[in-house]
Amino acid sequence: MSDSLELNLSTGHAPDLVRSALADVEDIHGERMSLQMGPQHPATHGVLRLELETDGEMVVKATPHIGYLHRCFEKIAENMTWPQIIPYVDRLDYCASMNNALGFVLGCEKLFGIEVSERVQTIRVLVAEMNRVASHLVAVGTYGLDIGAWTPFLFLFQEREHLLDLFDELSGGRLLYNYIWIGGLAHDVPDGWLPKVRDFLKYMEPKIGELNTLLSFNKIFTERTGKVAVLPADLAIQYGVTGPNLRGSGVKWDIRKAEPYSGYETYDFEIPVGTGEFGIVGDCFDRYMVRVREMEQSLLIMKQAVERLEKLERDDVQAAIPKSFSKVPVGEIYFRTETPKGELGFYIVSDGKGKPNRLKCRAPSFTALSVLSRLAPGLLIADIVALVGSIDIVLGEVDR
Amino acid sequence: MNQSEIHNRLSKLFPSAGLVLEEIQPEPVCRIPREQLVEVSALLRDDPSLHFDCLMCLSAVEKGPELHTVYHLYSIRHHHRFTLRCIVAKEDAVMPSVSTIWPTAEWHEREAYDMMGIQFSGHPDHRRILCADDWEGHPLRKDYKSPESFHDIPLTNIFPPDLPL
Amino acid sequence: MTGIDLLLSVAFAVGVIGFVSVFALVAIYLERKVSAHMQDRLGPMETGGWHGWSQTVADTLKLLLKEDIIPTAADKPLFKLAPFIVFTGSFAAWAVIPFAANLIGADINIGVFYLVAVSSLGVIGILMAGWASNNKWALYGAMRAAAQMVSYEIPIGLSLLVPILLAESLSMKELVEVQAGGFWHWTIFSHLPFALIAFVIYFWASLAETNRTPFDIPEAESELVAGYHVEYSGMRFAMFFLAEYANMFVVSAVVTALFLGGWYAPIPWLDIPVETSVVGSAAIGAFWFSSKAMLLVVVQMWLRWTLPRLRVDQLMHICWKVFMPFSFVNILLLSLWVALCQ
């Protein structure tokens, strides 16, 4: 036991080092215990089950078991008309419904050859960034909870509440919106809504500084997350890890910049990456901090979008919606967007009928979770909690 | 490089492979025989001018009597993408696994097996992933019938046969 | 022991049980209010109308009425016994707590020693609970608790030696009496910096001893769900709960008695001497003692709702590599100072 603890301290959890050291201590520590973490466990963020093989407090092997929330979304989609799929897409990553819907809708629009107006695009960018902030607030808050800090979690949910109220006024839903439609939007923004978004921006900006003082740079927090579960950049790319998790490993890569959609190329924002402030590049702290910094960038984009919307004339946001979806172009497309969790891809196969022939969803949480069994060996049980929280999975999306 | 340039380069390196570029809207897809899949994939990843280090998505599709696996590749260094399609008959639904080339394929292939019933030879952990281990059938097949019950738990059919458009 | 003495002891014990229960009710209410104020929550304003006064009453009723579940695979006798041992450990410690000059259960001449001894009884109960639950998470919690509490006894013992060395006594009463005459005579201020270092080490180590954040590793709700009491429900769970809050008060009371002048008021003329009025002296002494101890309880709550949780190896690191060397050096320097200057 004491050996294992020393080992973790001295190597700083770099997985390869720990694994080689594990081989040495294997003979000394004979018995291992298997431990079922989940599906009912507060730190697995839903119904994930981790089968841990432990040696004292140290995890030797971790196998994720998923599928507890499986509802075969892809099969359901084959039986739905194109617009009917959007509510199901909303439920993939229920923390960021707008971003999910945007990904699917843009894929369909590209396949069907639909162009939308600038106003529609700007509103879409605005709501997508709002939802990115809301999603990161959940991710960051629950991560604090995983590390044992209760209060930041409730503070952040309070900020998120303001966003949900705005969404409520915009679309009538607090969590699932069905607002972005193929070829347009459900309706234009209500009167007096944009000033409220402006108020929120003013309110939110100092809050991120508060979060950093309360949680991010807390000594205990940085000790708990720095140097823990380091994900090297090459391993992240091999495992298809995307989004904030990949950027936490120091790769400056964002689909909004690499393959811009909805006019993201015209917005001015930075891509924050992990710098190894409190340990090694790609540790839990970097993944966490990238999310915090992304919120700042999203606020910037929101500000620009609001400014544009205030200048743009109102037009018919439903102008480009096709009259009928019973006959659509034949083709297939893989379209991806940057959701708060990473690269959300839709592989859409259309055979010209009113329903998709096949709809495959490539969920960012799904691929990010697959790297867990590579990172887990050599971590302590408490670090597994830190790791699972830092990759920010939503089981609705993992299991689909 | 765009898709046809990548295809040209591949055809030059693998003249015998029989790579066909299908002109599908809006992006062409390269059809590849399954015997060549692993070799070509390794080349796609390792060739410095191609450098496809990222397997974005691996999808299984049912098309009539055939099963397709579609590989969407992306190169973070060169910012180009490429799509491979591998076709097998339903009776002989075995594919070589590319999980040694792109480890992310491991879970995608397990999903393809679980949902579509494609076997992947050489896969390190060939199990179902989303359905229960003792689930029968592969739900995404077009001829799949939802079971009446599972372990004495009644399951009602959630898909009405004639859903109005 | 005469009959009257025996009667008084029994009366004191009954009084303490009453006080512990009432204190726990107040402390739980306080914890809710403190956390809600810190977290901008309105929940604890609801139950019962005025500032949610009846929340704790409702809680108690709920715990009393809940089904007492014992897992089939549990070791039943141990499972049933464990909460009572934990509670006994923290309850027994109250015997030597000097609320006032004439309000102390048993002024035994090895008071501090007794206190350290009985408060480590709780570990046995926790280990029993973890083992008997036949649950791996509970076992992890119990092992963590045992490792943590046994380790932190050492810095606690070492830092308690500082006031003992200064007062040259182990009796709680005498330890307080040397601090008479205003707050500048309190150990923490009269022997800077040694007593201050010992105070800080004792207070932090006592957080580990009572399993409070940032040392709540044995319970760690996000890792071990609830640790050693994960399988307990109803009244048996309530016993653990009660023991935790009783422990919080005990460690605060020890700090108060040994470092913060015990029952003495900060300024001497606020005290009522025993000679003037027996009851008045006891009342005012108990008031000052409880106020100081409650202040420290609030500090414990404040820390709980502010800080994240340490990891088990970091906890051990702090104990063995930070607190221990500091305590030893502190004791050594203090001994030299005492030997040379007095």
Short mmCIF file of C-alpha atoms in Angstrom, two decimals, chain B:
data_model
loop_
_atom_site.label_atom_id
_atom_site.label_comp_id
_atom_site.label_asym_id
_atom_site.label_seq_id
_atom_site.Cartn_x
_atom_site.Cartn_y
_atom_site.Cartn_z
CA MET B 1 -5.02 17.50 -50.85
CA ASN B 2 -8.55 16.88 -51.99
CA GLN B 3 -10.18 13.49 -52.23
CA SER B 4 -9.28 12.74 -55.85
CA GLU B 5 -5.65 13.66 -55.28
CA ILE B 6 -5.52 11.34 -52.30
CA HIS B 7 -7.18 8.65 -54.38
CA ASN B 8 -4.63 9.13 -57.15
CA ARG B 9 -1.77 8.84 -54.72
CA LEU B 10 -3.25 5.70 -53.19
CA SER B 11 -3.83 4.11 -56.59
CA LYS B 12 -0.20 4.83 -57.47
CA LEU B 13 1.02 3.19 -54.28
CA PHE B 14 -1.45 0.31 -54.50
CA PRO B 15 -2.11 -0.34 -58.18
CA SER B 16 -3.45 -3.81 -57.45
CA ALA B 17 -5.86 -2.77 -54.71
CA GLY B 18 -8.73 -1.85 -57.00
CA LEU B 19 -9.65 1.39 -55.29
CA VAL B 20 -12.67 3.00 -56.88
CA LEU B 21 -13.69 6.58 -56.20
CA GLU B 22 -17.48 6.78 -56.09
CA GLU B 23 -18.81 10.20 -57.03
CA ILE B 24 -21.38 10.68 -54.30
CA GLN B 25 -22.88 14.07 -53.44
CA PRO B 26 -21.50 16.10 -51.77
CA GLU B 27 -18.31 14.15 -51.02
CA PRO B 28 -16.72 11.28 -52.99
CA VAL B 29 -16.12 7.97 -51.25
CA CYS B 30 -13.31 5.50 -52.01
CA ARG B 31 -14.41 1.90 -52.25
CA ILE B 32 -11.88 -0.62 -51.02
CA PRO B 33 -11.84 -4.44 -50.92
CA ARG B 34 -11.67 -5.78 -47.41
CA GLU B 35 -8.47 -7.74 -48.09
CA GLN B 36 -6.62 -4.46 -48.64
CA LEU B 37 -8.23 -2.51 -45.84
CA VAL B 38 -5.63 -2.87 -43.09
CA GLU B 39 -2.70 -2.36 -45.42
CA VAL B 40 -4.16 0.74 -47.03
CA SER B 41 -5.24 2.11 -43.65
CA ALA B 42 -1.73 1.74 -42.26
CA LEU B 43 -0.39 3.57 -45.29
CA LEU B 44 -2.97 6.32 -44.97
CA ARG B 45 -1.87 6.87 -41.42
CA ASP B 46 1.89 6.57 -41.88
CA ASP B 47 2.51 8.24 -45.25
CA PRO B 48 3.84 11.70 -44.38
CA SER B 49 1.95 13.44 -47.18
CA LEU B 50 -1.35 11.80 -46.14
CA HIS B 51 -0.94 11.47 -42.37
CA PHE B 52 -4.48 10.49 -41.50
CA ASP B 53 -3.97 10.33 -37.75
CA CYS B 54 -7.61 10.72 -36.86
CA LEU B 55 -10.44 8.29 -37.53
CA MET B 56 -13.39 10.60 -37.13
CA CYS B 57 -16.12 8.05 -37.48
CA LEU B 58 -16.69 4.42 -38.32
CA SER B 59 -20.21 3.61 -39.43
CA ALA B 60 -21.92 0.44 -40.42
CA VAL B 61 -24.64 0.76 -43.06
CA GLU B 62 -27.04 -1.82 -44.44
CA LYS B 63 -27.69 -1.55 -48.18
CA GLY B 64 -29.92 -4.32 -49.48
CA PRO B 65 -28.00 -7.61 -49.34
CA GLU B 66 -24.75 -5.88 -48.45
CA LEU B 67 -23.25 -4.41 -45.32
CA HIS B 68 -20.95 -1.42 -45.61
CA THR B 69 -18.47 -0.05 -43.17
CA VAL B 70 -17.56 3.56 -43.79
CA TYR B 71 -14.39 5.09 -42.42
CA HIS B 72 -14.19 8.87 -42.21
CA LEU B 73 -10.59 9.92 -41.89
CA TYR B 74 -9.08 13.26 -41.09
CA SER B 75 -5.57 14.59 -40.86
CA ILE B 76 -5.07 17.17 -38.15
CA ARG B 77 -1.71 18.16 -39.61
CA HIS B 78 -2.79 18.60 -43.25
CA HIS B 79 -6.46 19.47 -42.67
CA HIS B 80 -7.74 17.09 -45.29
CA ARG B 81 -10.29 14.33 -45.14
CA PHE B 82 -10.95 11.08 -46.90
CA THR B 83 -13.64 8.43 -46.81
CA LEU B 84 -13.21 4.70 -47.25
CA ARG B 85 -16.02 2.25 -47.86
CA CYS B 86 -15.68 -1.48 -47.45
CA ILE B 87 -18.48 -3.77 -48.61
CA VAL B 88 -19.28 -7.33 -47.56
CA ALA B 89 -22.22 -9.61 -48.14
CA LYS B 90 -24.59 -10.23 -45.24
CA GLU B 91 -23.88 -13.96 -45.20
CA ASP B 92 -20.16 -13.32 -44.86
CA ALA B 93 -20.14 -10.24 -42.62
CA VAL B 94 -16.55 -10.33 -41.46
CA MET B 95 -14.24 -7.34 -41.65
CA PRO B 96 -10.64 -6.90 -40.66
CA SER B 97 -10.31 -4.71 -37.59
CA VAL B 98 -8.48 -1.42 -37.92
CA SER B 99 -8.21 -0.96 -34.17
CA THR B 100 -4.47 -1.58 -34.29
CA ILE B 101 -4.13 1.43 -36.58
CA TRP B 102 -6.61 3.77 -34.94
CA PRO B 103 -7.34 2.66 -31.36
CA THR B 104 -10.56 4.67 -31.42
CA ALA B 105 -11.92 2.08 -33.85
CA GLU B 106 -12.07 -0.39 -31.00
CA TRP B 107 -15.30 0.99 -29.58
CA HIS B 108 -16.72 1.97 -32.96
CA GLU B 109 -16.23 -1.60 -34.20
CA ARG B 110 -17.80 -3.01 -31.08
CA GLU B 111 -20.77 -0.75 -31.75
CA ALA B 112 -20.92 -1.82 -35.38
CA TYR B 113 -20.90 -5.45 -34.27
CA ASP B 114 -23.53 -4.84 -31.64
CA MET B 115 -25.88 -2.82 -33.81
CA MET B 116 -25.31 -4.29 -37.27
CA GLY B 117 -23.79 -7.71 -36.67
CA ILE B 118 -20.52 -7.24 -38.50
CA GLN B 119 -17.72 -9.40 -37.13
CA PHE B 120 -14.27 -7.82 -36.89
CA SER B 121 -11.39 -10.23 -37.13
CA GLY B 122 -8.39 -9.35 -35.00
CA HIS B 123 -10.37 -7.15 -32.64
CA PRO B 124 -8.84 -7.20 -29.14
CA ASP B 125 -12.12 -7.11 -27.21
CA HIS B 126 -14.90 -8.38 -29.43
CA ARG B 127 -18.01 -7.92 -27.28
CA ARG B 128 -21.31 -6.16 -27.48
CA ILE B 129 -21.09 -2.60 -26.20
CA LEU B 130 -24.51 -1.00 -25.91
CA CYS B 131 -26.89 -3.94 -25.69
CA ALA B 132 -26.75 -6.56 -22.97
CA ASP B 133 -24.25 -9.36 -23.52
CA ASP B 134 -27.01 -11.93 -24.05
CA TRP B 135 -29.19 -9.75 -26.31
CA GLU B 136 -30.36 -11.50 -29.43
CA GLY B 137 -30.16 -9.92 -32.85
CA HIS B 138 -28.66 -6.71 -34.09
CA PRO B 139 -31.09 -3.81 -33.74
CA LEU B 140 -30.02 -1.64 -36.67
CA ARG B 141 -30.65 -4.36 -39.25
CA LYS B 142 -33.67 -3.46 -41.34
CA ASP B 143 -35.26 -6.86 -40.73
CA TYR B 144 -34.79 -6.67 -36.97
CA LYS B 145 -37.85 -7.46 -34.90
CA SER B 146 -38.04 -6.12 -31.38
CA PRO B 147 -38.35 -9.04 -28.97
CA GLU B 148 -41.59 -9.43 -27.03
CA SER B 149 -39.69 -9.78 -23.79
CA PHE B 150 -36.18 -9.91 -22.39
CA HIS B 151 -35.50 -12.03 -19.31
CA ASP B 152 -39.25 -12.06 -18.58
CA ILE B 153 -39.41 -8.27 -18.77
CA PRO B 154 -42.14 -7.44 -21.29
CA LEU B 155 -41.07 -5.06 -24.06
CA THR B 156 -43.74 -3.42 -26.14
CA ASN B 157 -43.03 -2.52 -29.73
CA ILE B 158 -42.16 1.15 -29.76
CA PHE B 159 -42.06 1.49 -33.54
CA PRO B 160 -45.51 1.56 -35.12
CA PRO B 161 -45.21 -0.23 -38.48
CA ASP B 162 -46.90 2.50 -40.53
CA LEU B 163 -45.78 5.83 -39.24
CA PRO B 164 -47.47 8.59 -41.25
CA LEU B 165 -45.06 10.89 -43.03
#
